[in-house]
């Protein structure tokens, strides 16, 4: 992307219907998104000039606003459209889009002020060239020491409160792993730091239910649709670590990375230690949905 | 506080060694404090021109930075001093001070960028006149439906991730209660939404241990010191809801509200339903420490 004065950037920030200087300040230090994580976000994937599953992402965000008692602002779709158009014009055509909505400016304390105006920010980052090795050979994960709290009021809601996931990923990287899988407080497998988890066991595709505190991932839903279309038996079901270790295949899903084969948990290979046939079939089906989007 | 152009405000924001316009923007939308709650804060009380227990607050913040892998910036004490001086000059003499430190500007994803520069913000708000009724008659609380996760990597760390506490308080207020008490996932009493909890039972002062996921409150420590000075038996100990319902007295503590008697849990009075003698003795002792600070 080239802006005036010969500056090239790979990202843009869209606020209040216009591009803003990415190096400026955009948010009040009193914004409750900054002070208390009192906000929500969605991360979406842009292919060409199109956002994959935009309506589902906006629907989930609006549900999340209701949970967090934030009045969902009008025109979120227009904000996304405006930002995507600007990104397309700037040549950011394979990108991640983040839509953040916060309660807006607060005062002191936890109680929100009356009549706050939500803050809406869209950021778009060009994606680095795809890491083919991750998709061809799979990635590794450790099991995080931090637990996911399935009895939190914000369970399954994509709030800004990501500290546990940030730490879990950092610890996994320290251990030489690519990602971390979190267990809930009942020792059920839940999700990875920014992805849902799937395993293939006895030919059936399984993913943890929402009762284990997982985010209701848009890609998770799409993968279940893909399985249905391919005639692969698929269901939600509680899983423990041993189920993952003994699985035939496993993979992680999110909107940006799509489907990434998970082939190793710490020292143990999953299945053959290579991406399996079910994972590959789902990756191909997902890719075909992406191709359909572009046409 | 009077600024130029006849504008009177009751708060100020101090960044990079100077007062900034409170109505301006101060933070990047890419700041990880805004995007991922990747930061810490401390709330302190200013009496006159002095911050109560500043060193303890700074020590806890630096410990928290270590946990969150944020390089604690130099000169946090100077930032606080500068902001307090500005507040004093502006006539904000009974105020709450919030010191926020975030990892700084990020890119996309959960992994922090190399070489980030922490963001440091000090905000000071003049306190509203003290709500004497709360201190004379006590306050009420409900037991939150959301659970505190004592097995989180950020348990006991004052990160920006306050969504659960925001919701717990909102639900309590809906139910006509002043605050909410959270249980940990093992059904132990933990803390209120922004306060530590104490009960008096059989003449002994008890507060939940850090293993129940509570914040190691500075005021909590001061209250334990006060109890020692007054010869009141005091210890940490696991408590369940019934212990609170059957307690002789209970109170909540934090740096801003100090010690607030808790006299009712939903429909049940605690003890006599009025602030008890141990609570009053500790309140008086705490007030004497505050008076000492001013001299």
Coordinates of C-alpha atoms in Angstrom, one line a residue:
Chain A
X1 CA 0.0 0.0 0.0
X2 CA 1.4 3.4 -0.9
X3 CA 0.2 6.5 0.8
X4 CA 1.3 10.1 0.0
X5 CA 4.9 11.1 0.4
X6 CA 6.1 7.8 -0.7
X7 CA 5.3 6.0 2.5
X8 CA 4.5 2.3 2.0
X9 CA 2.5 0.4 4.7
X10 CA 0.9 -3.0 4.9
X11 CA -1.9 -2.0 7.2
X12 CA -4.6 0.6 7.6
X13 CA -6.9 1.9 10.3
X14 CA -10.4 3.0 9.6
X15 CA -12.3 5.1 12.1
X16 CA -15.5 7.2 11.8
X17 CA -15.8 6.6 8.0
X18 CA -12.2 7.4 7.0
X19 CA -8.6 6.3 7.0
X20 CA -6.6 7.6 9.8
X21 CA -2.8 8.0 10.2
X22 CA -1.7 4.6 11.6
X23 CA 1.1 6.3 13.5
X24 CA -1.3 8.8 15.3
X25 CA -3.3 8.2 18.4
X26 CA -6.9 7.1 17.9
X27 CA -8.4 6.2 21.2
X28 CA -8.8 8.0 24.5
X29 CA -6.9 6.7 27.5
X30 CA -10.3 6.8 29.2
X31 CA -11.8 4.4 26.7
X32 CA -13.1 1.4 28.5
X33 CA -11.6 -0.8 25.9
X34 CA -8.2 0.4 27.1
X35 CA -8.9 0.6 30.8
X36 CA -11.1 -2.6 31.4
X37 CA -11.1 -4.6 28.2
X38 CA -14.7 -3.6 28.0
X39 CA -15.2 -4.4 24.3
X40 CA -15.5 -7.0 21.7
X41 CA -13.8 -7.9 18.5
X42 CA -14.0 -10.0 15.4
X43 CA -11.2 -11.1 13.2
X44 CA -12.1 -11.8 9.6
X45 CA -10.3 -12.8 6.4
X46 CA -10.3 -10.7 3.3
X47 CA -9.9 -12.6 0.0
X48 CA -9.5 -10.2 -2.9
X49 CA -12.1 -7.6 -2.1
X50 CA -14.4 -9.9 -0.2
X51 CA -14.8 -10.7 3.5
X52 CA -15.5 -14.3 4.2
X53 CA -18.6 -14.9 6.3
X54 CA -19.1 -11.3 7.1
X55 CA -22.7 -11.7 8.2
X56 CA -21.8 -14.4 10.7
X57 CA -19.0 -12.3 12.2
X58 CA -21.3 -9.3 12.5
X59 CA -24.0 -11.4 14.0
X60 CA -21.7 -12.8 16.6
X61 CA -20.3 -9.4 17.4
X62 CA -23.8 -8.0 18.0
X63 CA -24.7 -11.0 20.3
X64 CA -21.5 -10.3 22.2
X65 CA -22.4 -6.6 22.5
X66 CA -25.7 -7.7 24.1
X67 CA -23.8 -9.9 26.6
X68 CA -21.4 -7.0 27.5
X69 CA -24.3 -4.5 27.6
X70 CA -22.7 -2.4 24.9
X71 CA -25.2 -0.8 22.6
X72 CA -24.2 -2.2 19.2
X73 CA -23.6 0.7 16.9
X74 CA -25.4 1.1 13.7
X75 CA -23.5 0.8 10.5
X76 CA -20.9 -1.8 11.4
X77 CA -21.4 -3.3 8.0
X78 CA -20.8 0.1 6.4
X79 CA -17.6 0.5 8.4
X80 CA -16.3 -2.8 7.3
X81 CA -17.3 -2.1 3.7
X82 CA -15.5 1.3 3.8
X83 CA -12.4 -0.2 5.2
X84 CA -12.3 -3.1 2.8
X85 CA -12.8 -0.7 -0.2
X86 CA -9.9 1.4 1.1
X87 CA -7.8 -1.7 1.6
X88 CA -8.6 -3.0 -1.9
X89 CA -7.6 0.4 -3.4
X90 CA -4.4 0.2 -1.5
X91 CA -3.6 -3.3 -2.8
X92 CA -4.2 -5.1 0.5
X93 CA -6.0 -8.0 -1.0
X94 CA -5.1 -11.0 1.2
X95 CA -5.6 -9.5 4.6
X96 CA -6.9 -9.9 8.1
X97 CA -9.6 -7.5 9.2
X98 CA -10.2 -6.8 12.8
X99 CA -13.4 -5.0 13.9
X100 CA -13.3 -3.7 17.5
X101 CA -16.2 -2.2 19.3
X102 CA -15.8 -0.9 22.9
X103 CA -18.2 0.6 25.3
X104 CA -16.6 4.0 24.7
X105 CA -15.2 6.5 27.1
X106 CA -15.6 5.8 30.8
X107 CA -14.8 7.6 34.0
X108 CA -13.3 5.8 37.0
X109 CA -14.6 2.5 38.5
X110 CA -16.3 -0.5 36.9
X111 CA -19.8 0.9 36.5
X112 CA -20.3 2.3 33.0
X113 CA -21.2 5.9 32.6
X114 CA -24.7 6.6 31.3
X115 CA -25.1 7.4 27.6
X116 CA -21.7 6.3 26.5
X117 CA -20.9 6.2 22.7
X118 CA -19.3 3.0 21.5
X119 CA -15.8 3.2 19.9
X120 CA -15.5 1.4 16.5
X121 CA -12.2 0.7 15.0
X122 CA -11.4 -1.4 11.8
X123 CA -7.8 -2.4 11.2
X124 CA -6.7 -4.3 8.2
X125 CA -3.3 -6.0 7.9
X126 CA -1.9 -7.6 4.8
X127 CA -1.1 -11.2 5.5
X128 CA 2.5 -12.4 5.2
X129 CA 3.0 -15.0 2.5
X130 CA 1.4 -18.2 3.6
X131 CA 3.6 -20.5 5.6
X132 CA 3.2 -23.5 3.4
X133 CA 5.2 -25.7 5.8
X134 CA 2.5 -25.3 8.5
X135 CA -0.2 -26.6 6.1
X136 CA 1.9 -29.3 4.4
X137 CA 3.6 -30.7 7.5
X138 CA 1.4 -29.5 10.4
X139 CA 2.1 -27.7 13.6
X140 CA 2.8 -28.6 17.2
X141 CA 1.1 -27.5 20.4
X142 CA 1.6 -28.0 24.1
X143 CA -1.1 -28.1 26.8
X144 CA -1.2 -24.8 28.6
X145 CA -0.9 -24.6 32.3
X146 CA -3.5 -21.8 32.4
X147 CA -7.1 -23.1 32.4
X148 CA -10.0 -21.8 30.5
X149 CA -12.9 -20.8 32.7
X150 CA -16.1 -22.4 31.3
X151 CA -18.0 -20.8 34.2
X152 CA -17.2 -17.2 33.3
X153 CA -20.0 -14.9 32.3
X154 CA -17.9 -14.0 29.2
X155 CA -17.2 -17.6 28.2
X156 CA -17.6 -18.0 24.5
X157 CA -17.7 -14.2 24.0
X158 CA -14.8 -12.6 22.1
X159 CA -14.0 -9.8 24.5
X160 CA -10.8 -7.9 24.5
X161 CA -9.7 -9.8 27.6
X162 CA -7.0 -11.9 26.0
X163 CA -4.3 -11.9 28.6
X164 CA -4.5 -15.6 29.4
X165 CA -4.2 -16.5 25.7
X166 CA -1.2 -14.2 25.2
X167 CA 0.6 -15.9 28.1
X168 CA -0.4 -19.4 27.0
X169 CA 1.1 -18.7 23.6
X170 CA 4.2 -17.2 25.0
X171 CA 4.8 -20.3 27.2
X172 CA 4.2 -22.6 24.3
X173 CA 6.7 -20.7 22.2
X174 CA 9.2 -20.9 25.0
X175 CA 8.8 -24.7 24.9
X176 CA 9.4 -24.7 21.2
X177 CA 5.8 -25.4 20.3
X178 CA 3.7 -23.5 17.8
X179 CA 0.6 -23.1 19.9
X180 CA -1.1 -24.1 23.1
X181 CA -4.2 -26.0 23.8
X182 CA -6.2 -25.0 26.9
X183 CA -8.2 -27.3 29.1
X184 CA -11.3 -26.1 30.9
X185 CA -11.5 -26.4 34.7
X186 CA -12.9 -29.9 34.4
X187 CA -9.9 -31.2 32.4
X188 CA -11.8 -31.1 29.1
X189 CA -10.0 -30.0 26.0
X190 CA -11.3 -26.6 25.0
X191 CA -9.5 -24.7 22.3
X192 CA -6.1 -23.3 21.2
X193 CA -5.0 -19.7 22.0
X194 CA -6.8 -18.2 18.9
X195 CA -8.3 -21.3 17.2
X196 CA -10.9 -24.0 17.7
X197 CA -9.7 -27.6 18.0
X198 CA -10.9 -30.6 16.1
X199 CA -9.9 -34.2 16.3
X200 CA -10.7 -37.2 14.1
X201 CA -11.3 -40.3 16.1
X202 CA -12.6 -43.6 14.7
X203 CA -13.4 -41.8 11.6
X204 CA -15.6 -39.2 13.3
X205 CA -14.8 -35.5 13.5
X206 CA -15.1 -34.2 17.0
X207 CA -14.8 -30.7 18.4
X208 CA -15.4 -29.6 22.0
X209 CA -18.9 -28.3 22.8
X210 CA -19.6 -24.7 23.9
X211 CA -20.1 -25.9 27.4
X212 CA -16.3 -26.4 27.6
X213 CA -16.0 -22.6 27.3
X214 CA -14.9 -22.5 23.7
X215 CA -15.5 -19.6 21.3
X216 CA -18.3 -20.4 18.8
X217 CA -15.9 -20.0 16.0
X218 CA -17.2 -19.0 12.6
X219 CA -14.6 -21.3 10.9
X220 CA -15.6 -24.0 13.4
X221 CA -19.1 -23.8 12.0
X222 CA -17.9 -23.7 8.4
X223 CA -15.8 -26.8 9.0
X224 CA -18.8 -28.7 10.4
X225 CA -20.7 -27.6 7.3
X226 CA -17.9 -28.9 5.1
X227 CA -17.9 -32.2 7.0
X228 CA -21.6 -32.5 6.4
X229 CA -21.2 -31.8 2.7
X230 CA -18.4 -34.4 2.4
X231 CA -20.4 -37.1 4.4
X232 CA -17.9 -37.1 7.2
X233 CA -19.5 -38.0 10.5
X234 CA -19.1 -34.9 12.8
X235 CA -20.3 -33.9 16.2
X236 CA -19.4 -31.9 19.3
X237 CA -18.2 -33.9 22.2
X238 CA -16.2 -33.6 25.4
X239 CA -12.6 -34.6 24.9
X240 CA -9.7 -35.1 27.3
X241 CA -6.0 -34.8 26.6
X242 CA -5.7 -38.6 26.0
X243 CA -8.3 -38.3 23.2
X244 CA -6.1 -35.9 21.4
X245 CA -3.0 -38.0 22.0
X246 CA -4.8 -41.1 20.6
X247 CA -6.6 -39.3 17.8
X248 CA -6.1 -40.2 14.2
X249 CA -5.9 -36.6 13.1
X250 CA -6.3 -33.2 14.6
X251 CA -6.4 -29.6 13.4
X252 CA -7.0 -26.1 14.5
X253 CA -9.3 -23.6 12.8
X254 CA -9.7 -19.8 12.7
X255 CA -10.8 -17.3 10.2
X256 CA -7.3 -16.2 9.3
X257 CA -5.4 -19.5 9.3
X258 CA -8.4 -21.5 8.1
X259 CA -7.6 -25.1 8.8
X260 CA -4.1 -26.0 10.1
X261 CA -3.1 -29.6 10.7
X262 CA -2.0 -30.3 14.3
X263 CA 0.4 -33.2 14.2
X264 CA 2.3 -33.1 17.5
X265 CA 1.4 -32.4 21.2
X266 CA 4.7 -31.8 23.0
X267 CA 6.6 -35.0 22.5
X268 CA 3.8 -37.1 21.0
X269 CA 2.9 -37.4 17.4
X270 CA -0.8 -37.3 16.6
X271 CA -1.7 -40.3 14.4
X272 CA 0.9 -40.6 11.7
X273 CA 2.5 -37.3 12.7
X274 CA 1.4 -35.9 9.3
X275 CA -1.7 -34.2 8.1
X276 CA -4.3 -36.9 7.6
X277 CA -6.8 -37.6 4.8
X278 CA -9.9 -36.1 6.6
X279 CA -8.0 -32.9 7.4
X280 CA -6.8 -32.7 3.8
X281 CA -10.3 -33.2 2.5
X282 CA -11.7 -30.5 4.7
X283 CA -8.9 -28.1 3.7
X284 CA -9.7 -28.7 0.1
X285 CA -13.5 -28.2 0.7
X286 CA -12.8 -25.0 2.6
X287 CA -10.6 -23.7 -0.2
X288 CA -13.4 -24.3 -2.7
X289 CA -15.7 -22.2 -0.5
X290 CA -13.1 -19.4 -0.7
X291 CA -12.8 -19.8 -4.4
X292 CA -16.6 -19.5 -4.7
X293 CA -16.5 -16.3 -2.7
X294 CA -14.3 -14.7 -5.3
X295 CA -16.6 -15.6 -8.2
Chain B
X1 CA -9.5 22.0 38.5
X2 CA -9.5 25.0 36.2
X3 CA -7.7 24.9 32.9
X4 CA -7.3 27.6 30.3
X5 CA -10.4 29.0 28.6
X6 CA -12.5 28.7 31.8
X7 CA -12.9 24.9 31.5
X8 CA -13.2 23.2 34.8
X9 CA -12.5 19.5 35.0
X10 CA -12.3 17.0 37.9
X11 CA -9.7 14.8 36.3
X12 CA -6.4 14.9 34.4
X13 CA -4.4 12.6 32.2
X14 CA -0.6 12.5 32.4
X15 CA 1.5 10.9 29.6
X16 CA 5.1 11.3 28.8
X17 CA 5.9 13.8 31.5
X18 CA 3.1 16.2 30.8
X19 CA -0.6 16.9 31.1
X20 CA -2.6 16.1 28.0
X21 CA -5.9 17.2 26.8
X22 CA -8.4 14.8 28.4
X23 CA -10.7 15.1 25.4
X24 CA -8.0 14.2 22.9
X25 CA -6.8 10.8 21.8
X26 CA -3.8 9.4 23.7
X27 CA -3.4 5.8 22.6
X28 CA -2.9 4.0 19.3
X29 CA -5.7 1.7 18.2
X30 CA -2.9 -0.8 17.8
X31 CA -1.9 -0.6 21.4
X32 CA -2.1 -4.1 22.9
X33 CA -3.7 -2.6 26.0
X34 CA -6.6 -1.7 23.7
X35 CA -6.5 -4.8 21.4
X36 CA -5.8 -7.6 23.9
X37 CA -5.9 -6.2 27.4
X38 CA -2.1 -6.8 27.4
X39 CA -1.3 -4.5 30.3
X40 CA -1.5 -3.9 34.0
X41 CA -2.8 -1.2 36.2
X42 CA -2.8 0.0 39.8
X43 CA -5.4 2.2 41.5
X44 CA -4.1 4.3 44.4
X45 CA -5.6 6.9 46.7
X46 CA -4.3 10.4 46.9
X47 CA -4.8 12.1 50.3
X48 CA -3.8 15.8 50.0
X49 CA -0.6 15.6 47.9
X50 CA 0.4 12.1 49.0
X51 CA -0.2 8.7 47.5
X52 CA -1.0 6.1 50.1
X53 CA 1.3 3.0 49.9
X54 CA 2.9 4.1 46.6
X55 CA 5.9 1.8 46.9
X56 CA 3.7 -1.3 47.5
X57 CA 1.6 -0.4 44.4
X58 CA 4.7 0.1 42.3
X59 CA 6.2 -3.1 43.5
X60 CA 3.0 -5.0 42.7
X61 CA 2.9 -3.4 39.2
X62 CA 6.5 -4.4 38.5
X63 CA 5.8 -8.0 39.6
X64 CA 2.8 -8.0 37.3
X65 CA 4.8 -6.7 34.4
X66 CA 7.2 -9.6 34.9
X67 CA 4.3 -12.1 34.7
X68 CA 2.9 -10.5 31.6
X69 CA 6.4 -10.3 30.0
X70 CA 6.2 -6.5 29.7
X71 CA 9.4 -4.7 30.3
X72 CA 8.6 -2.5 33.3
X73 CA 9.4 1.1 32.2
X74 CA 11.9 3.2 34.2
X75 CA 10.6 6.2 35.9
X76 CA 7.1 5.0 37.0
X77 CA 7.6 6.7 40.3
X78 CA 8.5 10.0 38.5
X79 CA 5.4 9.7 36.4
X80 CA 3.3 9.3 39.5
X81 CA 5.0 12.2 41.2
X82 CA 4.6 14.4 38.2
X83 CA 0.9 13.6 37.9
X84 CA 0.3 14.1 41.6
X85 CA 2.0 17.4 41.6
X86 CA -0.1 18.6 38.7
X87 CA -3.2 17.3 40.4
X88 CA -2.3 19.1 43.6
X89 CA -1.8 22.3 41.8
X90 CA -5.2 21.9 40.1
X91 CA -6.9 21.3 43.5
X92 CA -7.5 17.6 43.1
X93 CA -6.6 16.7 46.6
X94 CA -8.8 13.8 47.4
X95 CA -8.5 11.6 44.4
X96 CA -8.0 8.2 42.9
X97 CA -4.9 7.7 40.7
X98 CA -4.7 5.0 38.1
X99 CA -1.3 4.0 36.7
X100 CA -1.7 1.9 33.5
X101 CA 1.2 0.2 31.8
X102 CA 0.7 -1.8 28.5
X103 CA 3.0 -3.7 26.3
X104 CA 2.7 -0.9 23.8
X105 CA 1.9 -1.0 20.1
X106 CA 1.4 -4.4 18.5
X107 CA 0.7 -5.7 15.1
X108 CA -1.8 -8.5 14.4
X109 CA -2.1 -11.7 16.3
X110 CA -1.2 -12.7 19.9
X111 CA 2.6 -12.8 19.7
X112 CA 4.1 -9.5 20.8
X113 CA 6.3 -7.7 18.4
X114 CA 10.0 -7.5 19.2
X115 CA 11.2 -4.3 20.9
X116 CA 7.9 -2.9 21.8
X117 CA 7.9 0.3 23.9
X118 CA 5.5 0.2 26.9
X119 CA 2.7 2.7 27.1
X120 CA 2.4 4.5 30.4
X121 CA -0.7 6.5 31.4
X122 CA -1.5 8.2 34.7
X123 CA -5.1 9.4 35.2
X124 CA -6.3 11.2 38.3
X125 CA -10.0 11.7 39.2
X126 CA -11.2 13.8 42.1
X127 CA -13.4 11.6 44.3
X128 CA -17.0 12.4 44.8
X129 CA -17.9 13.4 48.3
X130 CA -17.7 10.3 50.5
X131 CA -20.9 8.3 50.7
X132 CA -21.2 8.4 54.5
X133 CA -24.2 6.0 54.4
X134 CA -22.1 3.2 53.0
X135 CA -19.6 3.5 55.8
X136 CA -22.2 4.1 58.6
X137 CA -24.8 1.5 57.6
X138 CA -22.9 -0.8 55.3
X139 CA -23.5 -2.1 51.8
X140 CA -25.0 -5.2 50.2
X141 CA -23.7 -7.8 47.8
X142 CA -25.0 -10.7 45.8
X143 CA -23.0 -13.8 44.9
X144 CA -22.0 -13.6 41.2
X145 CA -22.9 -16.2 38.7
X146 CA -19.6 -15.8 37.0
X147 CA -16.7 -17.7 38.6
X148 CA -13.3 -16.5 39.3
X149 CA -10.7 -18.8 37.7
X150 CA -8.1 -19.6 40.3
X151 CA -6.2 -21.7 37.7
X152 CA -5.6 -18.9 35.3
X153 CA -2.0 -17.8 34.6
X154 CA -3.1 -14.2 35.4
X155 CA -4.8 -15.0 38.7
X156 CA -3.8 -12.4 41.2
X157 CA -2.4 -10.2 38.6
X158 CA -4.1 -6.8 38.0
X159 CA -4.3 -7.0 34.2
X160 CA -6.6 -4.9 32.1
X161 CA -8.9 -7.9 31.6
X162 CA -11.8 -6.8 33.8
X163 CA -14.8 -7.9 31.7
X164 CA -16.0 -10.5 34.2
X165 CA -15.9 -8.0 37.0
X166 CA -17.7 -5.4 34.9
X167 CA -20.5 -7.9 34.2
X168 CA -20.7 -9.2 37.7
X169 CA -21.1 -5.7 39.0
X170 CA -23.8 -4.9 36.4
X171 CA -25.8 -8.0 37.4
X172 CA -25.5 -7.2 41.1
X173 CA -26.8 -3.7 40.4
X174 CA -29.7 -5.1 38.4
X175 CA -30.6 -7.1 41.5
X176 CA -30.5 -4.0 43.7
X177 CA -27.2 -4.9 45.3
X178 CA -24.2 -2.7 45.7
X179 CA -21.5 -5.2 44.7
X180 CA -21.0 -8.9 43.9
X181 CA -18.9 -11.5 45.6
X182 CA -17.2 -14.0 43.3
X183 CA -16.6 -17.6 44.1
X184 CA -13.7 -19.5 42.6
X185 CA -14.3 -22.7 40.6
X186 CA -14.1 -24.8 43.8
X187 CA -16.9 -22.8 45.5
X188 CA -14.6 -20.9 47.8
X189 CA -15.3 -17.2 48.4
X190 CA -12.8 -15.1 46.6
X191 CA -13.3 -11.4 46.3
X192 CA -15.7 -8.7 45.3
X193 CA -15.6 -7.0 41.8
X194 CA -13.0 -4.5 42.9
X195 CA -12.3 -5.3 46.5
X196 CA -11.0 -8.0 48.8
X197 CA -13.3 -9.7 51.2
X198 CA -12.9 -10.1 55.0
X199 CA -15.2 -11.8 57.5
X200 CA -15.1 -11.9 61.3
X201 CA -16.0 -15.3 62.6
X202 CA -15.7 -16.4 66.2
X203 CA -13.7 -13.2 66.9
X204 CA -11.1 -14.0 64.2
X205 CA -10.6 -12.0 61.1
X206 CA -10.4 -14.1 58.0
X207 CA -9.7 -13.3 54.3
X208 CA -9.5 -15.8 51.4
X209 CA -5.9 -16.9 50.5
X210 CA -4.3 -16.1 47.2
X211 CA -4.9 -19.7 46.2
X212 CA -8.5 -18.8 45.7
X213 CA -7.5 -16.5 42.9
X214 CA -7.8 -13.2 44.8
X215 CA -5.8 -10.1 44.1
X216 CA -3.1 -9.6 46.7
X217 CA -4.6 -6.3 47.6
X218 CA -2.5 -3.6 49.1
X219 CA -5.4 -2.5 51.4
X220 CA -5.9 -6.2 52.3
X221 CA -2.3 -6.2 53.6
X222 CA -2.7 -3.0 55.4
X223 CA -5.9 -4.3 57.1
X224 CA -4.0 -7.4 58.2
X225 CA -1.3 -5.1 59.7
X226 CA -4.0 -3.1 61.4
X227 CA -5.5 -6.2 62.9
X228 CA -2.0 -7.2 64.2
X229 CA -1.5 -3.8 65.7
X230 CA -4.9 -4.0 67.4
X231 CA -4.4 -7.6 68.7
X232 CA -7.2 -8.9 66.6
X233 CA -6.5 -12.6 65.6
X234 CA -6.3 -12.6 61.8
X235 CA -5.4 -15.2 59.2
X236 CA -6.1 -16.2 55.6
X237 CA -8.4 -19.2 55.2
X238 CA -10.7 -20.8 52.7
X239 CA -14.3 -19.7 53.1
X240 CA -17.6 -20.8 51.5
X241 CA -20.8 -18.8 51.1
X242 CA -22.2 -20.2 54.3
X243 CA -19.3 -18.8 56.3
X244 CA -20.2 -15.4 55.0
X245 CA -23.9 -15.8 55.8
X246 CA -23.0 -16.9 59.3
X247 CA -20.2 -14.4 60.0
X248 CA -20.4 -11.9 62.8
X249 CA -19.1 -9.2 60.5
X250 CA -17.9 -8.7 57.0
X251 CA -16.3 -5.9 55.0
X252 CA -14.7 -5.1 51.7
X253 CA -11.4 -3.4 51.1
X254 CA -9.7 -1.5 48.3
X255 CA -7.4 1.5 48.0
X256 CA -10.1 4.0 47.1
X257 CA -12.9 2.9 49.3
X258 CA -10.6 1.7 52.1
X259 CA -12.8 -0.4 54.4
X260 CA -16.5 -0.7 53.6
X261 CA -18.8 -2.7 55.9
X262 CA -20.7 -5.5 54.2
X263 CA -23.9 -6.1 56.0
X264 CA -26.2 -8.0 53.7
X265 CA -25.8 -10.8 51.1
X266 CA -28.9 -10.8 49.0
X267 CA -31.8 -11.4 51.5
X268 CA -29.6 -12.3 54.5
X269 CA -28.2 -9.9 57.0
X270 CA -24.7 -10.5 58.1
X271 CA -24.4 -10.6 61.9
X272 CA -26.5 -7.8 63.3
X273 CA -27.0 -6.3 59.8
X274 CA -24.9 -3.3 61.0
X275 CA -21.2 -2.6 60.9
X276 CA -19.7 -4.5 63.8
X277 CA -17.1 -3.5 66.4
X278 CA -14.1 -5.2 64.7
X279 CA -14.9 -3.5 61.4
X280 CA -15.2 -0.2 63.1
X281 CA -11.9 -0.6 65.0
X282 CA -10.1 -1.5 61.8
X283 CA -11.7 1.5 60.0
X284 CA -10.5 3.8 62.8
X285 CA -7.0 2.3 62.7
X286 CA -6.9 2.7 58.9
X287 CA -8.0 6.3 59.2
X288 CA -5.2 6.9 61.7
X289 CA -2.7 5.6 59.1
X290 CA -4.1 8.0 56.6
X291 CA -3.8 10.9 59.1
X292 CA -0.1 9.9 59.7
X293 CA 0.5 10.1 56.0
X294 CA -0.5 13.7 55.9
X295 CA 1.8 14.8 58.7

